[in-house]
């Protein structure tokens, strides 16, 4: 079965510009997660979707970050405007139902550099 | 908020030896703990899950222990191989949040 797909793999932008990342989860997975992983740190959950509804977005900086999963399948994460501290790898993951303890399947990530 | 600490320094061991990685947490005891492996430039890959009522879990050369009294999980790789070199992350679901540790970089020297 195909894994989680993400694009682009790399992105370089200047501060105050906008950027968007795309994620296509494993087919049939109801739950989709976006994580931010800063160099040398573990992934930090930004937002969790269950189908097309938001389960948790408590750590999403809502003044500049937004995410949507309109049809309950693929998802887009946007940053507008970007800051230097947004430089990180943005990981997308999916799981079948989102139940506790369920394995999350991660994509390769999008590496963002903000200059 | 919950804090998860892993060995901050990189771990280098000789091939064939057992690698032991530590995951300590503060505040709330999780219902379960997961361990993931992450290779450079790739997303984490799930390895093992252990629940709070389990003391130990094994999978091939991997073993995980969970001590809720010490608030600690240990991750062991026996008969380590150079292919085991990677960063290992522990993760837990506490309250309504999913937390990852900072990860421990393991290098197995041939």
PDB file of C-alpha atoms in Angstrom:
ATOM      1  CA  UNK A   1       0.000   0.000   0.000  1.00  0.00           C
ATOM      2  CA  UNK A   2       1.209   3.516  -0.728  1.00  0.00           C
ATOM      3  CA  UNK A   3       2.532   5.500   2.200  1.00  0.00           C
ATOM      4  CA  UNK A   4       1.862   9.068   3.260  1.00  0.00           C
ATOM      5  CA  UNK A   5       2.805  11.482   0.490  1.00  0.00           C
ATOM      6  CA  UNK A   6       4.019  15.029   1.082  1.00  0.00           C
ATOM      7  CA  UNK A   7       5.076  17.839  -1.206  1.00  0.00           C
ATOM      8  CA  UNK A   8       7.189  19.728  -1.722  1.00  0.00           C
ATOM      9  CA  UNK A   9      10.143  17.989  -0.117  1.00  0.00           C
ATOM     10  CA  UNK A  10      12.097  21.217   0.273  1.00  0.00           C
ATOM     11  CA  UNK A  11      11.172  24.882   0.323  1.00  0.00           C
ATOM     12  CA  UNK A  12      13.229  28.020   0.797  1.00  0.00           C
ATOM     13  CA  UNK A  13      11.436  31.324   1.333  1.00  0.00           C
ATOM     14  CA  UNK A  14      12.143  34.736   2.780  1.00  0.00           C
ATOM     15  CA  UNK A  15      10.575  35.888   6.005  1.00  0.00           C
ATOM     16  CA  UNK A  16       7.124  37.409   5.671  1.00  0.00           C
ATOM     17  CA  UNK A  17       6.404  35.297   2.590  1.00  0.00           C
ATOM     18  CA  UNK A  18       3.692  32.647   2.489  1.00  0.00           C
ATOM     19  CA  UNK A  19       4.117  28.930   2.007  1.00  0.00           C
ATOM     20  CA  UNK A  20       1.846  25.899   1.745  1.00  0.00           C
ATOM     21  CA  UNK A  21       2.483  22.213   2.257  1.00  0.00           C
ATOM     22  CA  UNK A  22       0.378  19.344   0.973  1.00  0.00           C
ATOM     23  CA  UNK A  23      -0.230  15.903   2.446  1.00  0.00           C
ATOM     24  CA  UNK A  24      -2.034  12.854   1.097  1.00  0.00           C
ATOM     25  CA  UNK A  25      -2.550  10.246   3.835  1.00  0.00           C
ATOM     26  CA  UNK A  26      -2.757   6.487   3.460  1.00  0.00           C
ATOM     27  CA  UNK A  27      -6.010   5.563   1.735  1.00  0.00           C
ATOM     28  CA  UNK A  28      -8.822   4.966   4.199  1.00  0.00           C
ATOM     29  CA  UNK A  29      -7.104   6.583   7.174  1.00  0.00           C
ATOM     30  CA  UNK A  30      -9.559   8.780   9.046  1.00  0.00           C
ATOM     31  CA  UNK A  31      -7.022  10.650  11.158  1.00  0.00           C
ATOM     32  CA  UNK A  32      -4.407  13.061   9.877  1.00  0.00           C
ATOM     33  CA  UNK A  33      -1.734  14.873  11.887  1.00  0.00           C
ATOM     34  CA  UNK A  34       0.624  17.740  11.150  1.00  0.00           C
ATOM     35  CA  UNK A  35       3.834  17.995  13.181  1.00  0.00           C
ATOM     36  CA  UNK A  36       6.644  20.549  13.313  1.00  0.00           C
ATOM     37  CA  UNK A  37      10.115  19.167  13.968  1.00  0.00           C
ATOM     38  CA  UNK A  38      12.820  21.726  14.680  1.00  0.00           C
ATOM     39  CA  UNK A  39      16.398  20.533  14.247  1.00  0.00           C
ATOM     40  CA  UNK A  40      17.518  18.498  17.262  1.00  0.00           C
ATOM     41  CA  UNK A  41      14.032  18.242  18.727  1.00  0.00           C
ATOM     42  CA  UNK A  42      11.209  15.743  18.626  1.00  0.00           C
ATOM     43  CA  UNK A  43       8.088  16.333  16.518  1.00  0.00           C
ATOM     44  CA  UNK A  44       5.526  18.713  18.026  1.00  0.00           C
ATOM     45  CA  UNK A  45       1.877  18.154  17.170  1.00  0.00           C
ATOM     46  CA  UNK A  46       0.352  21.191  15.465  1.00  0.00           C
ATOM     47  CA  UNK A  47      -3.079  19.907  14.486  1.00  0.00           C
ATOM     48  CA  UNK A  48      -5.048  16.681  14.347  1.00  0.00           C
ATOM     49  CA  UNK A  49      -7.975  16.019  12.014  1.00  0.00           C
ATOM     50  CA  UNK A  50     -10.583  13.301  12.302  1.00  0.00           C
ATOM     51  CA  UNK A  51     -12.031  13.027   8.793  1.00  0.00           C
ATOM     52  CA  UNK A  52     -12.594  16.711   7.938  1.00  0.00           C
ATOM     53  CA  UNK A  53     -13.052  17.937  11.525  1.00  0.00           C
ATOM     54  CA  UNK A  54     -10.385  19.344  13.859  1.00  0.00           C
ATOM     55  CA  UNK A  55      -9.765  17.239  16.976  1.00  0.00           C
ATOM     56  CA  UNK A  56      -6.904  19.260  18.457  1.00  0.00           C
ATOM     57  CA  UNK A  57      -5.203  22.445  17.310  1.00  0.00           C
ATOM     58  CA  UNK A  58      -4.101  23.736  20.710  1.00  0.00           C
ATOM     59  CA  UNK A  59      -0.440  24.074  19.659  1.00  0.00           C
ATOM     60  CA  UNK A  60      -1.081  25.633  16.271  1.00  0.00           C
ATOM     61  CA  UNK A  61       0.015  29.314  16.123  1.00  0.00           C
ATOM     62  CA  UNK A  62      -3.268  30.436  14.686  1.00  0.00           C
ATOM     63  CA  UNK A  63      -2.145  33.976  13.958  1.00  0.00           C
ATOM     64  CA  UNK A  64       0.048  32.681  11.140  1.00  0.00           C
ATOM     65  CA  UNK A  65      -0.654  28.978  10.641  1.00  0.00           C
ATOM     66  CA  UNK A  66      -3.777  27.461   9.124  1.00  0.00           C
ATOM     67  CA  UNK A  67      -4.697  23.976   7.989  1.00  0.00           C
ATOM     68  CA  UNK A  68      -7.610  22.375   6.240  1.00  0.00           C
ATOM     69  CA  UNK A  69      -8.801  18.943   5.213  1.00  0.00           C
ATOM     70  CA  UNK A  70     -11.876  19.834   3.241  1.00  0.00           C
ATOM     71  CA  UNK A  71     -12.953  16.454   1.872  1.00  0.00           C
ATOM     72  CA  UNK A  72     -11.544  14.360   4.691  1.00  0.00           C
ATOM     73  CA  UNK A  73      -8.708  13.053   2.548  1.00  0.00           C
ATOM     74  CA  UNK A  74      -5.704  15.233   1.694  1.00  0.00           C
ATOM     75  CA  UNK A  75      -4.706  18.265   3.694  1.00  0.00           C
ATOM     76  CA  UNK A  76      -2.898  21.587   3.310  1.00  0.00           C
ATOM     77  CA  UNK A  77      -0.895  23.437   5.964  1.00  0.00           C
ATOM     78  CA  UNK A  78      -0.201  27.123   5.334  1.00  0.00           C
ATOM     79  CA  UNK A  79       2.079  29.645   6.984  1.00  0.00           C
ATOM     80  CA  UNK A  80       1.412  33.332   6.369  1.00  0.00           C
ATOM     81  CA  UNK A  81       3.581  35.279   7.015  1.00  0.00           C
ATOM     82  CA  UNK A  82       6.590  33.081   7.750  1.00  0.00           C
ATOM     83  CA  UNK A  83       9.126  33.906  10.451  1.00  0.00           C
ATOM     84  CA  UNK A  84      12.728  32.779  10.810  1.00  0.00           C
ATOM     85  CA  UNK A  85      11.750  30.474  13.681  1.00  0.00           C
ATOM     86  CA  UNK A  86       9.401  28.555  11.386  1.00  0.00           C
ATOM     87  CA  UNK A  87      12.422  26.876   9.795  1.00  0.00           C
ATOM     88  CA  UNK A  88      11.805  23.211  10.489  1.00  0.00           C
ATOM     89  CA  UNK A  89      10.648  19.939   8.972  1.00  0.00           C
ATOM     90  CA  UNK A  90       6.880  19.670   8.685  1.00  0.00           C
ATOM     91  CA  UNK A  91       5.737  16.096   9.025  1.00  0.00           C
ATOM     92  CA  UNK A  92       2.359  14.697   8.091  1.00  0.00           C
ATOM     93  CA  UNK A  93       1.118  11.438   9.595  1.00  0.00           C
ATOM     94  CA  UNK A  94      -2.050   9.394   9.372  1.00  0.00           C
ATOM     95  CA  UNK A  95      -3.673   6.591  11.313  1.00  0.00           C
ATOM     96  CA  UNK A  96      -6.705   4.386  10.606  1.00  0.00           C
ATOM     97  CA  UNK A  97      -9.095   5.586  13.301  1.00  0.00           C
ATOM     98  CA  UNK A  98      -7.214   7.902  15.664  1.00  0.00           C
ATOM     99  CA  UNK A  99      -7.819   5.675  18.680  1.00  0.00           C
ATOM    100  CA  UNK A 100      -5.328   5.877  21.543  1.00  0.00           C
ATOM    101  CA  UNK A 101      -2.190   3.846  21.054  1.00  0.00           C
ATOM    102  CA  UNK A 102      -2.742   3.459  17.335  1.00  0.00           C
ATOM    103  CA  UNK A 103       0.331   3.497  15.118  1.00  0.00           C
ATOM    104  CA  UNK A 104       0.908   6.709  13.213  1.00  0.00           C
ATOM    105  CA  UNK A 105       2.381   6.435   9.721  1.00  0.00           C
ATOM    106  CA  UNK A 106       4.593   9.345   8.784  1.00  0.00           C
ATOM    107  CA  UNK A 107       5.422  10.912   5.459  1.00  0.00           C
ATOM    108  CA  UNK A 108       8.982  11.986   4.522  1.00  0.00           C
ATOM    109  CA  UNK A 109       8.355  15.580   5.594  1.00  0.00           C
ATOM    110  CA  UNK A 110       8.810  18.996   4.001  1.00  0.00           C
ATOM    111  CA  UNK A 111      11.994  20.791   4.985  1.00  0.00           C
ATOM    112  CA  UNK A 112      11.362  24.556   5.229  1.00  0.00           C
ATOM    113  CA  UNK A 113      14.109  27.149   5.431  1.00  0.00           C
ATOM    114  CA  UNK A 114      13.074  30.740   6.129  1.00  0.00           C
ATOM    115  CA  UNK A 115      15.750  33.330   5.306  1.00  0.00           C
TER     116      UNK A 115
ATOM    117  CA  UNK B   1       2.475  20.555  30.295  1.00  0.00           C
ATOM    118  CA  UNK B   2       3.972  17.099  30.005  1.00  0.00           C
ATOM    119  CA  UNK B   3       7.722  16.884  29.553  1.00  0.00           C
ATOM    120  CA  UNK B   4       9.568  13.918  28.064  1.00  0.00           C
ATOM    121  CA  UNK B   5      13.325  13.579  28.380  1.00  0.00           C
ATOM    122  CA  UNK B   6      15.590  11.238  26.482  1.00  0.00           C
ATOM    123  CA  UNK B   7      19.363  10.750  26.600  1.00  0.00           C
ATOM    124  CA  UNK B   8      20.561  14.160  25.477  1.00  0.00           C
ATOM    125  CA  UNK B   9      23.907  12.904  24.298  1.00  0.00           C
ATOM    126  CA  UNK B  10      24.466  10.632  21.350  1.00  0.00           C
ATOM    127  CA  UNK B  11      25.048   6.988  22.158  1.00  0.00           C
ATOM    128  CA  UNK B  12      27.896   5.095  20.476  1.00  0.00           C
ATOM    129  CA  UNK B  13      28.215   1.365  20.994  1.00  0.00           C
ATOM    130  CA  UNK B  14      30.147  -1.512  19.496  1.00  0.00           C
ATOM    131  CA  UNK B  15      28.418  -3.904  17.126  1.00  0.00           C
ATOM    132  CA  UNK B  16      27.020  -6.923  18.924  1.00  0.00           C
ATOM    133  CA  UNK B  17      26.496  -5.104  22.225  1.00  0.00           C
ATOM    134  CA  UNK B  18      23.152  -4.155  23.751  1.00  0.00           C
ATOM    135  CA  UNK B  19      22.061  -0.545  23.355  1.00  0.00           C
ATOM    136  CA  UNK B  20      19.869   0.892  26.125  1.00  0.00           C
ATOM    137  CA  UNK B  21      17.979   4.126  25.585  1.00  0.00           C
ATOM    138  CA  UNK B  22      16.090   5.982  28.313  1.00  0.00           C
ATOM    139  CA  UNK B  23      12.815   7.900  28.236  1.00  0.00           C
ATOM    140  CA  UNK B  24      11.776   9.789  31.378  1.00  0.00           C
ATOM    141  CA  UNK B  25       8.570  11.743  31.776  1.00  0.00           C
ATOM    142  CA  UNK B  26       7.228  14.220  34.296  1.00  0.00           C
ATOM    143  CA  UNK B  27       3.804  14.944  35.654  1.00  0.00           C
ATOM    144  CA  UNK B  28       1.161  12.680  34.202  1.00  0.00           C
ATOM    145  CA  UNK B  29       1.512   8.936  33.688  1.00  0.00           C
ATOM    146  CA  UNK B  30       0.605   8.002  30.128  1.00  0.00           C
ATOM    147  CA  UNK B  31      -1.787   5.231  29.241  1.00  0.00           C
ATOM    148  CA  UNK B  32       0.874   3.921  26.863  1.00  0.00           C
ATOM    149  CA  UNK B  33       4.274   4.690  25.426  1.00  0.00           C
ATOM    150  CA  UNK B  34       5.437   4.243  21.862  1.00  0.00           C
ATOM    151  CA  UNK B  35       8.930   4.027  20.421  1.00  0.00           C
ATOM    152  CA  UNK B  36       9.762   5.206  16.909  1.00  0.00           C
ATOM    153  CA  UNK B  37      12.879   5.111  14.769  1.00  0.00           C
ATOM    154  CA  UNK B  38      13.845   8.092  12.597  1.00  0.00           C
ATOM    155  CA  UNK B  39      16.510   8.035   9.905  1.00  0.00           C
ATOM    156  CA  UNK B  40      18.007  11.286   8.517  1.00  0.00           C
ATOM    157  CA  UNK B  41      15.674  12.993   6.070  1.00  0.00           C
ATOM    158  CA  UNK B  42      12.793  10.632   6.775  1.00  0.00           C
ATOM    159  CA  UNK B  43       9.712  10.526   8.971  1.00  0.00           C
ATOM    160  CA  UNK B  44       9.552   8.439  12.153  1.00  0.00           C
ATOM    161  CA  UNK B  45       8.679   4.751  11.849  1.00  0.00           C
ATOM    162  CA  UNK B  46       6.743   2.972  14.598  1.00  0.00           C
ATOM    163  CA  UNK B  47       8.568   0.180  16.431  1.00  0.00           C
ATOM    164  CA  UNK B  48       6.813  -0.826  19.657  1.00  0.00           C
ATOM    165  CA  UNK B  49       3.995   0.129  21.981  1.00  0.00           C
ATOM    166  CA  UNK B  50       3.783  -0.673  25.688  1.00  0.00           C
ATOM    167  CA  UNK B  51       0.740  -0.024  27.861  1.00  0.00           C
ATOM    168  CA  UNK B  52       0.770   1.161  31.481  1.00  0.00           C
ATOM    169  CA  UNK B  53      -0.278  -2.253  32.769  1.00  0.00           C
ATOM    170  CA  UNK B  54       2.565  -4.001  30.924  1.00  0.00           C
ATOM    171  CA  UNK B  55       6.044  -4.275  32.395  1.00  0.00           C
ATOM    172  CA  UNK B  56       7.832  -5.471  29.290  1.00  0.00           C
ATOM    173  CA  UNK B  57       7.289  -5.922  25.554  1.00  0.00           C
ATOM    174  CA  UNK B  58       9.516  -7.689  23.040  1.00  0.00           C
ATOM    175  CA  UNK B  59       9.802  -7.772  19.280  1.00  0.00           C
ATOM    176  CA  UNK B  60      12.693  -9.660  17.732  1.00  0.00           C
ATOM    177  CA  UNK B  61      15.875  -7.917  19.018  1.00  0.00           C
ATOM    178  CA  UNK B  62      13.913  -5.066  20.610  1.00  0.00           C
ATOM    179  CA  UNK B  63      12.687  -4.885  24.193  1.00  0.00           C
ATOM    180  CA  UNK B  64      10.811  -2.100  25.956  1.00  0.00           C
ATOM    181  CA  UNK B  65      10.134  -1.773  29.671  1.00  0.00           C
ATOM    182  CA  UNK B  66       7.756   0.605  31.413  1.00  0.00           C
ATOM    183  CA  UNK B  67       8.093   1.580  35.079  1.00  0.00           C
ATOM    184  CA  UNK B  68       5.294   3.912  36.156  1.00  0.00           C
ATOM    185  CA  UNK B  69       6.854   4.294  39.617  1.00  0.00           C
ATOM    186  CA  UNK B  70      10.107   5.608  38.181  1.00  0.00           C
ATOM    187  CA  UNK B  71       8.217   7.372  35.355  1.00  0.00           C
ATOM    188  CA  UNK B  72      10.598   5.768  32.923  1.00  0.00           C
ATOM    189  CA  UNK B  73      10.722   3.554  29.858  1.00  0.00           C
ATOM    190  CA  UNK B  74      13.845   1.750  28.695  1.00  0.00           C
ATOM    191  CA  UNK B  75      14.388   0.650  25.096  1.00  0.00           C
ATOM    192  CA  UNK B  76      16.896  -2.106  24.442  1.00  0.00           C
ATOM    193  CA  UNK B  77      18.397  -3.325  21.168  1.00  0.00           C
ATOM    194  CA  UNK B  78      20.258  -6.577  21.637  1.00  0.00           C
ATOM    195  CA  UNK B  79      23.004  -7.833  19.311  1.00  0.00           C
ATOM    196  CA  UNK B  80      23.141  -4.357  17.780  1.00  0.00           C
ATOM    197  CA  UNK B  81      24.088  -3.899  14.116  1.00  0.00           C
ATOM    198  CA  UNK B  82      25.355  -0.880  12.163  1.00  0.00           C
ATOM    199  CA  UNK B  83      21.938  -0.811  10.443  1.00  0.00           C
ATOM    200  CA  UNK B  84      20.403   0.034  13.825  1.00  0.00           C
ATOM    201  CA  UNK B  85      22.115   3.443  13.706  1.00  0.00           C
ATOM    202  CA  UNK B  86      19.352   6.069  13.796  1.00  0.00           C
ATOM    203  CA  UNK B  87      17.541   8.443  16.137  1.00  0.00           C
ATOM    204  CA  UNK B  88      15.038   6.782  18.455  1.00  0.00           C
ATOM    205  CA  UNK B  89      12.044   8.719  19.743  1.00  0.00           C
ATOM    206  CA  UNK B  90       9.679   7.881  22.559  1.00  0.00           C
ATOM    207  CA  UNK B  91       6.142   9.205  22.440  1.00  0.00           C
ATOM    208  CA  UNK B  92       3.145   9.167  24.701  1.00  0.00           C
ATOM    209  CA  UNK B  93      -0.487  10.186  24.799  1.00  0.00           C
ATOM    210  CA  UNK B  94      -1.299  12.058  28.001  1.00  0.00           C
ATOM    211  CA  UNK B  95      -4.517  13.894  28.633  1.00  0.00           C
ATOM    212  CA  UNK B  96      -5.584  14.973  25.188  1.00  0.00           C
ATOM    213  CA  UNK B  97      -2.117  15.544  23.833  1.00  0.00           C
ATOM    214  CA  UNK B  98       0.411  13.428  21.986  1.00  0.00           C
ATOM    215  CA  UNK B  99       4.004  14.196  23.002  1.00  0.00           C
ATOM    216  CA  UNK B 100       7.329  13.150  21.492  1.00  0.00           C
ATOM    217  CA  UNK B 101      10.657  13.186  23.288  1.00  0.00           C
ATOM    218  CA  UNK B 102      13.690  14.905  21.798  1.00  0.00           C
ATOM    219  CA  UNK B 103      15.166  11.627  20.607  1.00  0.00           C
ATOM    220  CA  UNK B 104      18.465   9.838  21.168  1.00  0.00           C
ATOM    221  CA  UNK B 105      20.952   9.401  18.353  1.00  0.00           C
ATOM    222  CA  UNK B 106      22.434   5.893  18.289  1.00  0.00           C
ATOM    223  CA  UNK B 107      25.529   4.914  16.319  1.00  0.00           C
ATOM    224  CA  UNK B 108      26.577   1.280  16.167  1.00  0.00           C
ATOM    225  CA  UNK B 109      30.260   0.983  15.340  1.00  0.00           C
ATOM    226  CA  UNK B 110      31.334  -2.028  13.239  1.00  0.00           C
TER     227      UNK B 110
END
